[in-house]
PDB file of C-alpha atoms in Angstrom:
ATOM      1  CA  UNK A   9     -30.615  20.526   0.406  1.00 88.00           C
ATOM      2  CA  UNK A  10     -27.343  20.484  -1.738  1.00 93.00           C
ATOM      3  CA  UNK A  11     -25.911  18.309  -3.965  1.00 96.00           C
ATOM      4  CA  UNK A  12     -22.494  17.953  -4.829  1.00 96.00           C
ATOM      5  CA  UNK A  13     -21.185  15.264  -7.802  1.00 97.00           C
ATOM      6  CA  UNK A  14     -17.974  14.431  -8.306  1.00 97.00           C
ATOM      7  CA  UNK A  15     -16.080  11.554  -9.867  1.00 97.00           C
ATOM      8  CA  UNK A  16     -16.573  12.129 -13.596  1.00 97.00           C
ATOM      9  CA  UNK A  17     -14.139  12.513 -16.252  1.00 97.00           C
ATOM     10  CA  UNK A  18     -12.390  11.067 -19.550  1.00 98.00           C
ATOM     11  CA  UNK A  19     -12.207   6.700 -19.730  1.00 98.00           C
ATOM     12  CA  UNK A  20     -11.853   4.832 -22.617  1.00 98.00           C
ATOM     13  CA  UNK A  21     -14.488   2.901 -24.202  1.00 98.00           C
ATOM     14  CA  UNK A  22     -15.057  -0.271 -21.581  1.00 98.00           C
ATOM     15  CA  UNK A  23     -13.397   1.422 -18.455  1.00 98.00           C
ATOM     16  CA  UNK A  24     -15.141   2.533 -15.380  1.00 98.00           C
ATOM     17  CA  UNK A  25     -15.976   4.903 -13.349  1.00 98.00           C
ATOM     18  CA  UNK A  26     -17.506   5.972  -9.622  1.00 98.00           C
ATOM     19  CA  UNK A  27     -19.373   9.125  -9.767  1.00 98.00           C
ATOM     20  CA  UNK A  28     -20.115  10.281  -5.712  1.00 98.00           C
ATOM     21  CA  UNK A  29     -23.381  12.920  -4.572  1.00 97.00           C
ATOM     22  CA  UNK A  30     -22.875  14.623  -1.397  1.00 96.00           C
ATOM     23  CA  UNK A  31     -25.591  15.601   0.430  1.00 94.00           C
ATOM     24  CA  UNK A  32     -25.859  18.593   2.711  1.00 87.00           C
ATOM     25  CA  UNK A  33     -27.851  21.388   4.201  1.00 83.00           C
ATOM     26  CA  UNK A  34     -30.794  19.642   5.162  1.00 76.00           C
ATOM     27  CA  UNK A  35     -33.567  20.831   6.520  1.00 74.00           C
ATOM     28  CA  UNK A  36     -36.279  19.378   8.301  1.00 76.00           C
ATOM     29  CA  UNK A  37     -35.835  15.387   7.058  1.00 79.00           C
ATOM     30  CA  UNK A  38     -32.971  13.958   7.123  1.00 85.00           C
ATOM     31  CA  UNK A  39     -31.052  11.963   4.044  1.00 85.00           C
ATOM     32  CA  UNK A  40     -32.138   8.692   4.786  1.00 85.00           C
ATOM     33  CA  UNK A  41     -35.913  10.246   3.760  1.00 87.00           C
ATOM     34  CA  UNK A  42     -34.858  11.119   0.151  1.00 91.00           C
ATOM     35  CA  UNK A  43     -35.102   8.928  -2.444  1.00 94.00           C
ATOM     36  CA  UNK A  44     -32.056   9.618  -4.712  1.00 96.00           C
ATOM     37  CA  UNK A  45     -31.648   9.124  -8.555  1.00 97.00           C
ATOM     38  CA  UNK A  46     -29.334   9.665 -11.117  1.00 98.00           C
ATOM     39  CA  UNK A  47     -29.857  11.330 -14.445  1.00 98.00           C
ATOM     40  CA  UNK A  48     -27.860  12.218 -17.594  1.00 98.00           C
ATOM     41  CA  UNK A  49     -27.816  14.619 -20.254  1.00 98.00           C
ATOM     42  CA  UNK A  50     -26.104  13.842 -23.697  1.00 96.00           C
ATOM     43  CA  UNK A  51     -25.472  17.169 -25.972  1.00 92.00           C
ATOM     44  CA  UNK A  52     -29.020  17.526 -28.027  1.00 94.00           C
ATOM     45  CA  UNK A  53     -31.176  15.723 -26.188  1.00 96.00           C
ATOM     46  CA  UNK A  54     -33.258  15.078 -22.708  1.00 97.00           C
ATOM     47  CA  UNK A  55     -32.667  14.709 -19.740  1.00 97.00           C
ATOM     48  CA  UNK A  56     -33.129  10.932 -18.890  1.00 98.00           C
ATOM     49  CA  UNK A  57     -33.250   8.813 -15.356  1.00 98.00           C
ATOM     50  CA  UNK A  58     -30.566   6.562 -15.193  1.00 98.00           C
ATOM     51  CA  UNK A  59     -30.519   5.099 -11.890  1.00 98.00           C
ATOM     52  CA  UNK A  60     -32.867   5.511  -8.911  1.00 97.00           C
ATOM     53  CA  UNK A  61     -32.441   4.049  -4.849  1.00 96.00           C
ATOM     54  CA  UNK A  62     -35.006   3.933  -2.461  1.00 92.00           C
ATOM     55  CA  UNK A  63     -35.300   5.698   0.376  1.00 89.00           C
ATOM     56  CA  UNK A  64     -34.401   3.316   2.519  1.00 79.00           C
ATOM     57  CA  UNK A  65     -32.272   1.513   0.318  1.00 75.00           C
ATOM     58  CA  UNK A  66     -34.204  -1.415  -0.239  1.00 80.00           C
ATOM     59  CA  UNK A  67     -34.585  -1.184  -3.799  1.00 93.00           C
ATOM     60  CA  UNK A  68     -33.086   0.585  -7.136  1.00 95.00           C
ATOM     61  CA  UNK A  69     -34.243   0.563 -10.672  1.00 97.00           C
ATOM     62  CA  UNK A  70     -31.899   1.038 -13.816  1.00 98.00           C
ATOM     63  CA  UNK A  71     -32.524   2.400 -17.185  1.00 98.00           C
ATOM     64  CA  UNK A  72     -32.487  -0.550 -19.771  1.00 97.00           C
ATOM     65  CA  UNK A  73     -29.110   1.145 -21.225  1.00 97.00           C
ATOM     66  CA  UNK A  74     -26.778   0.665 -18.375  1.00 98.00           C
ATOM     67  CA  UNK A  75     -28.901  -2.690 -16.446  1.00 98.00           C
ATOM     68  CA  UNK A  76     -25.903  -5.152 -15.710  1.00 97.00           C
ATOM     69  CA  UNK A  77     -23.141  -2.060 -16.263  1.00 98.00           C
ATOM     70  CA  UNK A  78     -24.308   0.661 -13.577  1.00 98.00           C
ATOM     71  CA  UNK A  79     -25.033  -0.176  -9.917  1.00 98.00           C
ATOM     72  CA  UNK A  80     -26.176   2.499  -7.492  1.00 97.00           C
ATOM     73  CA  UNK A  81     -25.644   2.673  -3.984  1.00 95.00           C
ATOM     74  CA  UNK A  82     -26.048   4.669  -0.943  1.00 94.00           C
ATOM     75  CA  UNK A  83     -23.991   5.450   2.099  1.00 93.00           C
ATOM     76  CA  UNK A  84     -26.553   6.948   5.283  1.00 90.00           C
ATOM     77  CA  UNK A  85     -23.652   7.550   7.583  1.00 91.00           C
ATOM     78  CA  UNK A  86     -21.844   9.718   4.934  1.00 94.00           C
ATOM     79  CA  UNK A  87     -25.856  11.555   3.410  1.00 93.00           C
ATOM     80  CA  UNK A  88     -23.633   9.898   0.009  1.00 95.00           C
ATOM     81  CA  UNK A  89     -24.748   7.908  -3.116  1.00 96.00           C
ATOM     82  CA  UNK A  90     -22.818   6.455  -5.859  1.00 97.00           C
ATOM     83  CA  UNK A  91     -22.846   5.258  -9.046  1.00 98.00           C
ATOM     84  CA  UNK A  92     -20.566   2.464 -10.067  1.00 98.00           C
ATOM     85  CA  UNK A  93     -20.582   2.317 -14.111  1.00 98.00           C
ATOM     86  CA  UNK A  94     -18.371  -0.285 -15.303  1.00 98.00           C
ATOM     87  CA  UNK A  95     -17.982  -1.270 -19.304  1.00 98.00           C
ATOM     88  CA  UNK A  96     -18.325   2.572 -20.133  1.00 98.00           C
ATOM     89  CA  UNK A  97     -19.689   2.882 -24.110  1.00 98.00           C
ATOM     90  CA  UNK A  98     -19.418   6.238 -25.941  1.00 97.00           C
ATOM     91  CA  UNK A  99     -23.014   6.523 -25.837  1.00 97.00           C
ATOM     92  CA  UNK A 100     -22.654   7.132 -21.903  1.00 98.00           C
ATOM     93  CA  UNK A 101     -21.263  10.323 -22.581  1.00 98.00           C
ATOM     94  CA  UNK A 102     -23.214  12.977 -21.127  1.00 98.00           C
ATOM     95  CA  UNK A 103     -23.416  15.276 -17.813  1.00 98.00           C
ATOM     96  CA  UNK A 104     -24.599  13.242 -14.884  1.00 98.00           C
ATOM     97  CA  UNK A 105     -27.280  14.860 -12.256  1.00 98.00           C
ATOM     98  CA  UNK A 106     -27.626  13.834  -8.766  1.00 97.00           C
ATOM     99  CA  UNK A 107     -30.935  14.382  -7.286  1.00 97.00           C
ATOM    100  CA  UNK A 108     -33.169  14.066  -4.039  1.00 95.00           C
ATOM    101  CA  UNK A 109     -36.994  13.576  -4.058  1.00 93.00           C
ATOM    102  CA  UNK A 110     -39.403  13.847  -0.711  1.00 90.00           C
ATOM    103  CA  UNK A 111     -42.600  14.431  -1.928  1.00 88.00           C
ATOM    104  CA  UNK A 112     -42.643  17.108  -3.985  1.00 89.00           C
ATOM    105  CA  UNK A 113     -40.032  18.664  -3.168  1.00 89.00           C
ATOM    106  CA  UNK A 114     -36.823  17.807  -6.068  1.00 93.00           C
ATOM    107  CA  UNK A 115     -33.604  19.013  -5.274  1.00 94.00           C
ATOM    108  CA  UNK A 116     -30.488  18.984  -8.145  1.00 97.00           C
ATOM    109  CA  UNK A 117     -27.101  18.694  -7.889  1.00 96.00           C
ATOM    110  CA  UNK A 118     -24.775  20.527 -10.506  1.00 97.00           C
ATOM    111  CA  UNK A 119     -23.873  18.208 -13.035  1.00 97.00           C
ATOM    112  CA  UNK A 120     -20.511  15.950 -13.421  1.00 98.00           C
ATOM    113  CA  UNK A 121     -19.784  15.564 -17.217  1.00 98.00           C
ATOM    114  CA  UNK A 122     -18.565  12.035 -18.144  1.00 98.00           C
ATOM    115  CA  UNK A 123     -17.023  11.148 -21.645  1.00 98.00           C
ATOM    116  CA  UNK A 124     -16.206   8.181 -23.071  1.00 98.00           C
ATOM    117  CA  UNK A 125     -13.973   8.176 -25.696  1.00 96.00           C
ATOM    118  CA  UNK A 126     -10.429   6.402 -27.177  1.00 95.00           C
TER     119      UNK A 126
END
């Protein structure tokens, strides 16, 4: 499976932005069997979940950081998710990971960096 993000970039502090994973190269289960997430990565420290989206679709979660700000979606007929992250804060700055869970198997995307700053 690979894992494309794209959408990141440079907003000012309460802007927005629409980071997009592409999904491809799948092997024996299709995308709609993958439960997808989000993470980010801030310079100096872990690697933290920020978003996750059912398999199905049927239910997300949200860190306690972006609950209310980030919303996260996912598209079947285009093997896409998305993250919609609206009243950006400089703490948000970080590089953003797609990635795909079946089992055990974890596949990663390659990172879109995001910074907020004036």
């Amino acid at each position: 499976v690979q894992l494309v993000e794209s959408g990141g970039g440079l907003v000012q502090p309460g802007g927005s932005l629409r980071l997009s994973c592409a999904a491809s190269r799948f092997s024996r289960f299709a995308f709609s069997t993958y439960d997808m997430s989000w993470f980010r990565q801030a310079p100096g420290k872990e690697r933290e979940l920020v978003a996750g989206i059912t398999s199905g679709g049927g239910s997300t979660t949200y860190a306690d950081s972006v609950k209310g700000r980030f919303t996260m979606s996912r598209d079947t007929a285009k093997n896409t998710v998305y993250l919609q992250m609206n009243s950006l804060k400089p703490e948000d700055t970080a590089v953003y990971y797609c990635k795909a869970a079946y089992f055990s198997a974890q596949y990663w995307g390659q990172g879109t960096q995001v910074t907020v700053s004036s």
